[in-house]
Amino acid sequence: MMSETISGGHLVAKALKAEGVDVIYTLCGGHIIDIYDGCVDEGIEVIDVRHEQVAAHAADGYARITGKPGCAVVTAGPGTTDAVTGVANAFRAESPMLLIGGQGALSQHKMGSLQDLPHVDMMTPITKFAATVPSTERVADIVSMAFRECYHGAPGPSFLEIPRDVLDAKVPIEKARIPAAGHYRASTRQAGDPEADERLADMLAHAEKPCILLGSQVWTCRATDAAIDFVRSLNVPAYMNGSGRGTLAPGDPHHFQLSRRYAFTEADLIIIVGTPFDFRMGYGKRLSPTAKVVQIDLDYRTVGKNRDIDLGIVGDAGLILSAAAQAASGRIENGAARRKEWLEELRNVETQAYEKRLPRQLSGAQPIDPYRLVHEINEFLTEDTIYIGDGGDIVTFSGQVVQPKSPGHWMDPGPLGTLGVGMAFAMAAKQARRDKEVLCLFGDGAFSLTGWDFETMVRFDLPFIGVIGNNSSMNQIRYGQAAKYGEDRARVGNTLGDIRYGEFAKLLGGYGEEVRDPAEIRPALERARQSGKPSLINVWVDPEVYAPGTMNQTMYK
């Protein structure tokens, strides 16, 4: 009786299925087609894109939306190098994804086979795990190993290259190690040091003016409920950044946004959750030097990096916040009641900042003030709209104004500052959550990097609302050049053509409009929503208007 055999590509598909992956993002190549064959048998959807960078970004986006690891499959050589940016973005953003790259056959090792490159050497610095699969019997085993490594400490990407003869070969199924679903990964939810949790509770009990920053790991850990309970039970004003945006809905009495600088200056206790002291935090220098600082993070290496802290706790944000809230609530005096005036003080600062900017947000100027555009987008969002920002200056405007109304409904590149993520994130978000509306704000420079995958959205019937803030410039860089070298050299290497992207959308089978009158922004958004198609609303914004963050060049400080 002949033994049943299985190929390497089918073993990849079985391992993906065991991990709960239900879609791969890919661009085809001869090295990897047996994986497609396996995916067909396992019921895994294959979404083929027009550029490997998009495939990698989509795998990153899928992980953020679903909480499951994403997977991109690309061919060897240029296929893998095209995906490097997507992997690097996931690395800095702490997003769990697996990139599988093809490779020449082992039998042709070092002989100069088609598209042969040292992929593992290239990927090692920007992944948590990178390896070559040495034999067909080990394919599923090493895929599972790569997924396991994605969740060691703070999440991140892994990379595997699979030589073509390893992938195509068939082995007796009993000789292949195929880890069973749910039996090769342990829980990574660490509760933190109980003594440290008690110390945090004690610090909260004595704090007059505490505040908390809820960063991306609050969403990574699915710690929304714990964070909400923490801020409400202890009466702590909350600020949110990255994927943490939306933890509290706009209008919540503990939701603050525009008074963050004031709070970080005046607070006596600052709790930083799941955000490193990187450039976004001024490397920690933006926090009051007299405040007590607590940092909570999944990664030990992040805690206390770039700035001294008073207390560091390593572990799952939800478990730690829950433990601290429970410990504090058991005290006769936990400080909650006396913080009423502190919250009122911050709300006054918040209101003044909002009212100062409101005339700009309602401006009828033409060309359109970017503040008006992002105001209209913010008013347009529903509780079920996933918002994506992909750009420089225009997205800097949106960060001040746009407030997602639900947890997990904000996506941006993260600290690598990668342009071109928008189309891929929209693709992953809509594919994973067909019940959600997806709106992406692009800069015209960012859109042009990966915009051809608008056709992929049309081909797979993934409707979304795309908005382009078009100033025919890479305006964030232009401002810096003008400030440094003068206006006569401000437009070197940063000026784009006046492209009617609404027409581009129509060309590719989607819905498109051109908007030059601010009063037409909302009606155009409504028509895009009603079209049921991938759409681009091309809004011509004033190229002479810059976001405050751009003018302060805070990204470089």
mmCIF file with all atom_site columns, C-alpha atoms in Angstrom, residues 171-341:
data_model
loop_
_atom_site.group_PDB
_atom_site.id
_atom_site.type_symbol
_atom_site.label_atom_id
_atom_site.label_alt_id
_atom_site.label_comp_id
_atom_site.label_asym_id
_atom_site.label_entity_id
_atom_site.label_seq_id
_atom_site.pdbx_PDB_ins_code
_atom_site.Cartn_x
_atom_site.Cartn_y
_atom_site.Cartn_z
_atom_site.occupancy
_atom_site.B_iso_or_equiv
_atom_site.pdbx_formal_charge
_atom_site.auth_seq_id
_atom_site.auth_comp_id
_atom_site.auth_asym_id
_atom_site.auth_atom_id
_atom_site.pdbx_PDB_model_num
ATOM 1   C CA . VAL A 1 171 ? 7.208   13.502 1.234  1.00 0.00 ? 171 VAL A CA 1
ATOM 2   C CA . PRO A 1 172 ? 5.245   10.783 3.035  1.00 0.00 ? 172 PRO A CA 1
ATOM 3   C CA . ILE A 1 173 ? 2.761   12.641 5.189  1.00 0.00 ? 173 ILE A CA 1
ATOM 4   C CA . GLU A 1 174 ? 3.736   10.625 8.285  1.00 0.00 ? 174 GLU A CA 1
ATOM 5   C CA . LYS A 1 175 ? 7.315   11.931 7.990  1.00 0.00 ? 175 LYS A CA 1
ATOM 6   C CA . ALA A 1 176 ? 6.262   15.578 7.988  1.00 0.00 ? 176 ALA A CA 1
ATOM 7   C CA . ARG A 1 177 ? 5.956   17.325 11.340 1.00 0.00 ? 177 ARG A CA 1
ATOM 8   C CA . ILE A 1 178 ? 2.632   19.202 11.269 1.00 0.00 ? 178 ILE A CA 1
ATOM 9   C CA . PRO A 1 179 ? 2.022   20.998 14.589 1.00 0.00 ? 179 PRO A CA 1
ATOM 10  C CA . ALA A 1 180 ? -1.599  20.842 15.690 1.00 0.00 ? 180 ALA A CA 1
ATOM 11  C CA . ALA A 1 181 ? -3.592  24.057 15.930 1.00 0.00 ? 181 ALA A CA 1
ATOM 12  C CA . GLY A 1 182 ? -3.475  25.509 19.432 1.00 0.00 ? 182 GLY A CA 1
ATOM 13  C CA . HIS A 1 183 ? -0.697  23.194 20.615 1.00 0.00 ? 183 HIS A CA 1
ATOM 14  C CA . TYR A 1 184 ? 2.525   25.005 19.711 1.00 0.00 ? 184 TYR A CA 1
ATOM 15  C CA . ARG A 1 185 ? 2.069   28.450 21.287 1.00 0.00 ? 185 ARG A CA 1
ATOM 16  C CA . ALA A 1 186 ? 1.675   29.396 24.944 1.00 0.00 ? 186 ALA A CA 1
ATOM 17  C CA . SER A 1 187 ? -0.257  32.375 26.263 1.00 0.00 ? 187 SER A CA 1
ATOM 18  C CA . THR A 1 188 ? 1.879   35.511 26.111 1.00 0.00 ? 188 THR A CA 1
ATOM 19  C CA . ARG A 1 189 ? -0.300  37.497 28.528 1.00 0.00 ? 189 ARG A CA 1
ATOM 20  C CA . GLN A 1 190 ? 1.982   38.411 31.422 1.00 0.00 ? 190 GLN A CA 1
ATOM 21  C CA . ALA A 1 191 ? 0.334   40.111 34.360 1.00 0.00 ? 191 ALA A CA 1
ATOM 22  C CA . GLY A 1 192 ? 3.383   42.069 35.452 1.00 0.00 ? 192 GLY A CA 1
ATOM 23  C CA . ASP A 1 193 ? 5.049   42.133 38.854 1.00 0.00 ? 193 ASP A CA 1
ATOM 24  C CA . PRO A 1 194 ? 2.311   42.131 41.574 1.00 0.00 ? 194 PRO A CA 1
ATOM 25  C CA . GLU A 1 195 ? 4.458   44.363 43.779 1.00 0.00 ? 195 GLU A CA 1
ATOM 26  C CA . ALA A 1 196 ? 4.809   46.833 40.925 1.00 0.00 ? 196 ALA A CA 1
ATOM 27  C CA . ASP A 1 197 ? 1.033   46.817 40.430 1.00 0.00 ? 197 ASP A CA 1
ATOM 28  C CA . GLU A 1 198 ? 0.622   47.691 44.122 1.00 0.00 ? 198 GLU A CA 1
ATOM 29  C CA . ARG A 1 199 ? 3.197   50.493 43.812 1.00 0.00 ? 199 ARG A CA 1
ATOM 30  C CA . LEU A 1 200 ? 1.261   51.927 40.864 1.00 0.00 ? 200 LEU A CA 1
ATOM 31  C CA . ALA A 1 201 ? -1.941  51.814 42.907 1.00 0.00 ? 201 ALA A CA 1
ATOM 32  C CA . ASP A 1 202 ? -0.169  53.646 45.732 1.00 0.00 ? 202 ASP A CA 1
ATOM 33  C CA . MET A 1 203 ? 1.181   56.304 43.369 1.00 0.00 ? 203 MET A CA 1
ATOM 34  C CA . LEU A 1 204 ? -2.328  56.825 41.984 1.00 0.00 ? 204 LEU A CA 1
ATOM 35  C CA . ALA A 1 205 ? -3.772  57.183 45.477 1.00 0.00 ? 205 ALA A CA 1
ATOM 36  C CA . HIS A 1 206 ? -1.356  60.041 46.197 1.00 0.00 ? 206 HIS A CA 1
ATOM 37  C CA . ALA A 1 207 ? -1.478  61.769 42.813 1.00 0.00 ? 207 ALA A CA 1
ATOM 38  C CA . GLU A 1 208 ? -3.319  65.082 42.534 1.00 0.00 ? 208 GLU A CA 1
ATOM 39  C CA . LYS A 1 209 ? -2.891  65.502 38.759 1.00 0.00 ? 209 LYS A CA 1
ATOM 40  C CA . PRO A 1 210 ? -2.341  62.164 37.022 1.00 0.00 ? 210 PRO A CA 1
ATOM 41  C CA . CYS A 1 211 ? -2.772  61.457 33.317 1.00 0.00 ? 211 CYS A CA 1
ATOM 42  C CA . ILE A 1 212 ? -2.378  58.397 31.141 1.00 0.00 ? 212 ILE A CA 1
ATOM 43  C CA . LEU A 1 213 ? -1.307  57.905 27.526 1.00 0.00 ? 213 LEU A CA 1
ATOM 44  C CA . LEU A 1 214 ? -2.921  54.843 25.946 1.00 0.00 ? 214 LEU A CA 1
ATOM 45  C CA . GLY A 1 215 ? -0.675  53.707 23.106 1.00 0.00 ? 215 GLY A CA 1
ATOM 46  C CA . SER A 1 216 ? -0.856  51.085 20.396 1.00 0.00 ? 216 SER A CA 1
ATOM 47  C CA . GLN A 1 217 ? -0.313  48.143 22.745 1.00 0.00 ? 217 GLN A CA 1
ATOM 48  C CA . VAL A 1 218 ? -3.677  48.855 24.364 1.00 0.00 ? 218 VAL A CA 1
ATOM 49  C CA . TRP A 1 219 ? -5.214  47.691 21.081 1.00 0.00 ? 219 TRP A CA 1
ATOM 50  C CA . THR A 1 220 ? -2.573  45.006 20.493 1.00 0.00 ? 220 THR A CA 1
ATOM 51  C CA . CYS A 1 221 ? -3.467  43.492 23.869 1.00 0.00 ? 221 CYS A CA 1
ATOM 52  C CA . ARG A 1 222 ? -7.187  44.066 23.282 1.00 0.00 ? 222 ARG A CA 1
ATOM 53  C CA . ALA A 1 223 ? -7.112  45.942 26.586 1.00 0.00 ? 223 ALA A CA 1
ATOM 54  C CA . THR A 1 224 ? -9.867  48.443 25.746 1.00 0.00 ? 224 THR A CA 1
ATOM 55  C CA . ASP A 1 225 ? -12.260 47.420 28.519 1.00 0.00 ? 225 ASP A CA 1
ATOM 56  C CA . ALA A 1 226 ? -9.508  47.358 31.140 1.00 0.00 ? 226 ALA A CA 1
ATOM 57  C CA . ALA A 1 227 ? -8.283  50.804 30.073 1.00 0.00 ? 227 ALA A CA 1
ATOM 58  C CA . ILE A 1 228 ? -11.793 52.278 30.188 1.00 0.00 ? 228 ILE A CA 1
ATOM 59  C CA . ASP A 1 229 ? -12.429 50.798 33.631 1.00 0.00 ? 229 ASP A CA 1
ATOM 60  C CA . PHE A 1 230 ? -9.068  52.140 34.848 1.00 0.00 ? 230 PHE A CA 1
ATOM 61  C CA . VAL A 1 231 ? -9.630  55.751 33.780 1.00 0.00 ? 231 VAL A CA 1
ATOM 62  C CA . ARG A 1 232 ? -13.246 55.837 34.962 1.00 0.00 ? 232 ARG A CA 1
ATOM 63  C CA . SER A 1 233 ? -12.826 54.158 38.328 1.00 0.00 ? 233 SER A CA 1
ATOM 64  C CA . LEU A 1 234 ? -9.755  56.255 39.179 1.00 0.00 ? 234 LEU A CA 1
ATOM 65  C CA . ASN A 1 235 ? -10.885 59.443 37.400 1.00 0.00 ? 235 ASN A CA 1
ATOM 66  C CA . VAL A 1 236 ? -7.755  59.772 35.267 1.00 0.00 ? 236 VAL A CA 1
ATOM 67  C CA . PRO A 1 237 ? -7.700  61.894 32.081 1.00 0.00 ? 237 PRO A CA 1
ATOM 68  C CA . ALA A 1 238 ? -6.654  59.813 29.084 1.00 0.00 ? 238 ALA A CA 1
ATOM 69  C CA . TYR A 1 239 ? -4.789  60.651 25.893 1.00 0.00 ? 239 TYR A CA 1
ATOM 70  C CA . MET A 1 240 ? -4.452  58.195 23.034 1.00 0.00 ? 240 MET A CA 1
ATOM 71  C CA . ASN A 1 241 ? -1.995  57.688 20.203 1.00 0.00 ? 241 ASN A CA 1
ATOM 72  C CA . GLY A 1 242 ? -1.387  55.180 17.423 1.00 0.00 ? 242 GLY A CA 1
ATOM 73  C CA . SER A 1 243 ? -3.749  52.224 17.473 1.00 0.00 ? 243 SER A CA 1
ATOM 74  C CA . GLY A 1 244 ? -4.815  53.254 20.960 1.00 0.00 ? 244 GLY A CA 1
ATOM 75  C CA . ARG A 1 245 ? -6.947  55.989 19.408 1.00 0.00 ? 245 ARG A CA 1
ATOM 76  C CA . GLY A 1 246 ? -10.627 55.198 19.785 1.00 0.00 ? 246 GLY A CA 1
ATOM 77  C CA . THR A 1 247 ? -10.202 53.449 23.139 1.00 0.00 ? 247 THR A CA 1
ATOM 78  C CA . LEU A 1 248 ? -12.503 56.128 24.512 1.00 0.00 ? 248 LEU A CA 1
ATOM 79  C CA . ALA A 1 249 ? -15.119 57.600 22.224 1.00 0.00 ? 249 ALA A CA 1
ATOM 80  C CA . PRO A 1 250 ? -15.115 61.350 21.486 1.00 0.00 ? 250 PRO A CA 1
ATOM 81  C CA . GLY A 1 251 ? -17.215 63.119 24.076 1.00 0.00 ? 251 GLY A CA 1
ATOM 82  C CA . ASP A 1 252 ? -16.309 60.714 26.860 1.00 0.00 ? 252 ASP A CA 1
ATOM 83  C CA . PRO A 1 253 ? -15.520 62.816 29.974 1.00 0.00 ? 253 PRO A CA 1
ATOM 84  C CA . HIS A 1 254 ? -12.121 61.146 30.268 1.00 0.00 ? 254 HIS A CA 1
ATOM 85  C CA . HIS A 1 255 ? -11.218 61.504 26.556 1.00 0.00 ? 255 HIS A CA 1
ATOM 86  C CA . PHE A 1 256 ? -8.708  64.308 25.962 1.00 0.00 ? 256 PHE A CA 1
ATOM 87  C CA . GLN A 1 257 ? -6.721  65.201 22.850 1.00 0.00 ? 257 GLN A CA 1
ATOM 88  C CA . LEU A 1 258 ? -5.741  68.862 22.443 1.00 0.00 ? 258 LEU A CA 1
ATOM 89  C CA . SER A 1 259 ? -4.418  69.475 25.961 1.00 0.00 ? 259 SER A CA 1
ATOM 90  C CA . ARG A 1 260 ? -1.719  66.787 25.946 1.00 0.00 ? 260 ARG A CA 1
ATOM 91  C CA . ARG A 1 261 ? 1.254   69.155 26.023 1.00 0.00 ? 261 ARG A CA 1
ATOM 92  C CA . TYR A 1 262 ? -0.308  71.063 28.917 1.00 0.00 ? 262 TYR A CA 1
ATOM 93  C CA . ALA A 1 263 ? -1.034  67.839 30.815 1.00 0.00 ? 263 ALA A CA 1
ATOM 94  C CA . PHE A 1 264 ? 2.488   66.486 30.315 1.00 0.00 ? 264 PHE A CA 1
ATOM 95  C CA . THR A 1 265 ? 3.833   69.771 31.697 1.00 0.00 ? 265 THR A CA 1
ATOM 96  C CA . GLU A 1 266 ? 1.505   70.125 34.694 1.00 0.00 ? 266 GLU A CA 1
ATOM 97  C CA . ALA A 1 267 ? 0.854   66.507 35.774 1.00 0.00 ? 267 ALA A CA 1
ATOM 98  C CA . ASP A 1 268 ? 2.405   65.022 38.894 1.00 0.00 ? 268 ASP A CA 1
ATOM 99  C CA . LEU A 1 269 ? 1.980   61.420 37.655 1.00 0.00 ? 269 LEU A CA 1
ATOM 100 C CA . ILE A 1 270 ? 2.224   60.361 34.008 1.00 0.00 ? 270 ILE A CA 1
ATOM 101 C CA . ILE A 1 271 ? 1.472   56.776 32.989 1.00 0.00 ? 271 ILE A CA 1
ATOM 102 C CA . ILE A 1 272 ? 2.726   55.750 29.539 1.00 0.00 ? 272 ILE A CA 1
ATOM 103 C CA . VAL A 1 273 ? 1.164   52.546 28.215 1.00 0.00 ? 273 VAL A CA 1
ATOM 104 C CA . GLY A 1 274 ? 2.541   50.745 25.173 1.00 0.00 ? 274 GLY A CA 1
ATOM 105 C CA . THR A 1 275 ? 4.409   53.687 23.632 1.00 0.00 ? 275 THR A CA 1
ATOM 106 C CA . PRO A 1 276 ? 8.203   53.997 23.521 1.00 0.00 ? 276 PRO A CA 1
ATOM 107 C CA . PHE A 1 277 ? 10.031  57.226 24.304 1.00 0.00 ? 277 PHE A CA 1
ATOM 108 C CA . ASP A 1 278 ? 10.807  57.744 20.634 1.00 0.00 ? 278 ASP A CA 1
ATOM 109 C CA . PHE A 1 279 ? 10.592  60.854 18.421 1.00 0.00 ? 279 PHE A CA 1
ATOM 110 C CA . ARG A 1 280 ? 6.810   61.022 18.924 1.00 0.00 ? 280 ARG A CA 1
ATOM 111 C CA . MET A 1 281 ? 7.441   61.617 22.620 1.00 0.00 ? 281 MET A CA 1
ATOM 112 C CA . GLY A 1 282 ? 10.451  63.873 22.156 1.00 0.00 ? 282 GLY A CA 1
ATOM 113 C CA . TYR A 1 283 ? 12.487  60.928 23.485 1.00 0.00 ? 283 TYR A CA 1
ATOM 114 C CA . GLY A 1 284 ? 10.811  61.505 26.848 1.00 0.00 ? 284 GLY A CA 1
ATOM 115 C CA . LYS A 1 285 ? 11.839  65.158 27.118 1.00 0.00 ? 285 LYS A CA 1
ATOM 116 C CA . ARG A 1 286 ? 8.247   66.381 26.675 1.00 0.00 ? 286 ARG A CA 1
ATOM 117 C CA . LEU A 1 287 ? 7.273   65.014 30.083 1.00 0.00 ? 287 LEU A CA 1
ATOM 118 C CA . SER A 1 288 ? 7.532   67.203 33.162 1.00 0.00 ? 288 SER A CA 1
ATOM 119 C CA . PRO A 1 289 ? 10.902  66.647 34.872 1.00 0.00 ? 289 PRO A CA 1
ATOM 120 C CA . THR A 1 290 ? 9.168   66.785 38.273 1.00 0.00 ? 290 THR A CA 1
ATOM 121 C CA . ALA A 1 291 ? 6.370   64.321 37.496 1.00 0.00 ? 291 ALA A CA 1
ATOM 122 C CA . LYS A 1 292 ? 6.562   60.709 38.530 1.00 0.00 ? 292 LYS A CA 1
ATOM 123 C CA . VAL A 1 293 ? 6.632   58.598 35.356 1.00 0.00 ? 293 VAL A CA 1
ATOM 124 C CA . VAL A 1 294 ? 5.339   55.047 35.025 1.00 0.00 ? 294 VAL A CA 1
ATOM 125 C CA . GLN A 1 295 ? 5.919   53.025 31.864 1.00 0.00 ? 295 GLN A CA 1
ATOM 126 C CA . ILE A 1 296 ? 4.011   49.845 30.979 1.00 0.00 ? 296 ILE A CA 1
ATOM 127 C CA . ASP A 1 297 ? 5.155   47.837 27.960 1.00 0.00 ? 297 ASP A CA 1
ATOM 128 C CA . LEU A 1 298 ? 5.248   44.332 26.509 1.00 0.00 ? 298 LEU A CA 1
ATOM 129 C CA . ASP A 1 299 ? 8.968   44.647 25.804 1.00 0.00 ? 299 ASP A CA 1
ATOM 130 C CA . TYR A 1 300 ? 11.472  44.931 28.648 1.00 0.00 ? 300 TYR A CA 1
ATOM 131 C CA . ARG A 1 301 ? 13.918  46.690 26.302 1.00 0.00 ? 301 ARG A CA 1
ATOM 132 C CA . THR A 1 302 ? 11.513  49.600 25.791 1.00 0.00 ? 302 THR A CA 1
ATOM 133 C CA . VAL A 1 303 ? 10.943  50.383 29.469 1.00 0.00 ? 303 VAL A CA 1
ATOM 134 C CA . GLY A 1 304 ? 13.205  53.193 30.675 1.00 0.00 ? 304 GLY A CA 1
ATOM 135 C CA . LYS A 1 305 ? 14.854  53.637 27.290 1.00 0.00 ? 305 LYS A CA 1
ATOM 136 C CA . ASN A 1 306 ? 15.823  57.292 26.558 1.00 0.00 ? 306 ASN A CA 1
ATOM 137 C CA . ARG A 1 307 ? 14.348  58.579 29.838 1.00 0.00 ? 307 ARG A CA 1
ATOM 138 C CA . ASP A 1 308 ? 14.523  57.678 33.510 1.00 0.00 ? 308 ASP A CA 1
ATOM 139 C CA . ILE A 1 309 ? 11.288  56.393 35.008 1.00 0.00 ? 309 ILE A CA 1
ATOM 140 C CA . ASP A 1 310 ? 9.960   55.965 38.530 1.00 0.00 ? 310 ASP A CA 1
ATOM 141 C CA . LEU A 1 311 ? 8.294   52.625 37.855 1.00 0.00 ? 311 LEU A CA 1
ATOM 142 C CA . GLY A 1 312 ? 8.460   50.197 34.958 1.00 0.00 ? 312 GLY A CA 1
ATOM 143 C CA . ILE A 1 313 ? 6.118   47.237 34.515 1.00 0.00 ? 313 ILE A CA 1
ATOM 144 C CA . VAL A 1 314 ? 6.581   44.644 31.777 1.00 0.00 ? 314 VAL A CA 1
ATOM 145 C CA . GLY A 1 315 ? 3.538   42.749 30.592 1.00 0.00 ? 315 GLY A CA 1
ATOM 146 C CA . ASP A 1 316 ? 0.064   42.847 29.101 1.00 0.00 ? 316 ASP A CA 1
ATOM 147 C CA . ALA A 1 317 ? -1.502  46.307 29.319 1.00 0.00 ? 317 ALA A CA 1
ATOM 148 C CA . GLY A 1 318 ? -4.974  44.961 30.112 1.00 0.00 ? 318 GLY A CA 1
ATOM 149 C CA . LEU A 1 319 ? -3.884  42.690 32.945 1.00 0.00 ? 319 LEU A CA 1
ATOM 150 C CA . ILE A 1 320 ? -1.658  45.360 34.492 1.00 0.00 ? 320 ILE A CA 1
ATOM 151 C CA . LEU A 1 321 ? -4.265  48.143 34.320 1.00 0.00 ? 321 LEU A CA 1
ATOM 152 C CA . SER A 1 322 ? -6.904  45.805 35.743 1.00 0.00 ? 322 SER A CA 1
ATOM 153 C CA . ALA A 1 323 ? -4.636  44.757 38.617 1.00 0.00 ? 323 ALA A CA 1
ATOM 154 C CA . ALA A 1 324 ? -3.695  48.351 39.423 1.00 0.00 ? 324 ALA A CA 1
ATOM 155 C CA . ALA A 1 325 ? -7.319  49.509 39.303 1.00 0.00 ? 325 ALA A CA 1
ATOM 156 C CA . GLN A 1 326 ? -8.380  46.664 41.564 1.00 0.00 ? 326 GLN A CA 1
ATOM 157 C CA . ALA A 1 327 ? -5.590  47.379 44.027 1.00 0.00 ? 327 ALA A CA 1
ATOM 158 C CA . ALA A 1 328 ? -6.399  51.101 44.078 1.00 0.00 ? 328 ALA A CA 1
ATOM 159 C CA . SER A 1 329 ? -10.166 50.672 44.380 1.00 0.00 ? 329 SER A CA 1
ATOM 160 C CA . GLY A 1 330 ? -9.663  48.649 47.536 1.00 0.00 ? 330 GLY A CA 1
ATOM 161 C CA . ARG A 1 331 ? -8.237  51.689 49.309 1.00 0.00 ? 331 ARG A CA 1
ATOM 162 C CA . ILE A 1 332 ? -10.358 54.026 51.381 1.00 0.00 ? 332 ILE A CA 1
ATOM 163 C CA . GLU A 1 333 ? -8.904  56.997 49.476 1.00 0.00 ? 333 GLU A CA 1
ATOM 164 C CA . ASN A 1 334 ? -7.747  56.346 45.932 1.00 0.00 ? 334 ASN A CA 1
ATOM 165 C CA . GLY A 1 335 ? -7.696  60.005 44.858 1.00 0.00 ? 335 GLY A CA 1
ATOM 166 C CA . ALA A 1 336 ? -10.518 59.755 42.329 1.00 0.00 ? 336 ALA A CA 1
ATOM 167 C CA . ALA A 1 337 ? -12.867 62.227 43.987 1.00 0.00 ? 337 ALA A CA 1
ATOM 168 C CA . ARG A 1 338 ? -10.340 65.047 44.399 1.00 0.00 ? 338 ARG A CA 1
ATOM 169 C CA . ARG A 1 339 ? -9.382  65.030 40.707 1.00 0.00 ? 339 ARG A CA 1
ATOM 170 C CA . LYS A 1 340 ? -12.560 66.763 39.587 1.00 0.00 ? 340 LYS A CA 1
ATOM 171 C CA . GLU A 1 341 ? -10.822 70.158 39.402 1.00 0.00 ? 341 GLU A CA 1
#
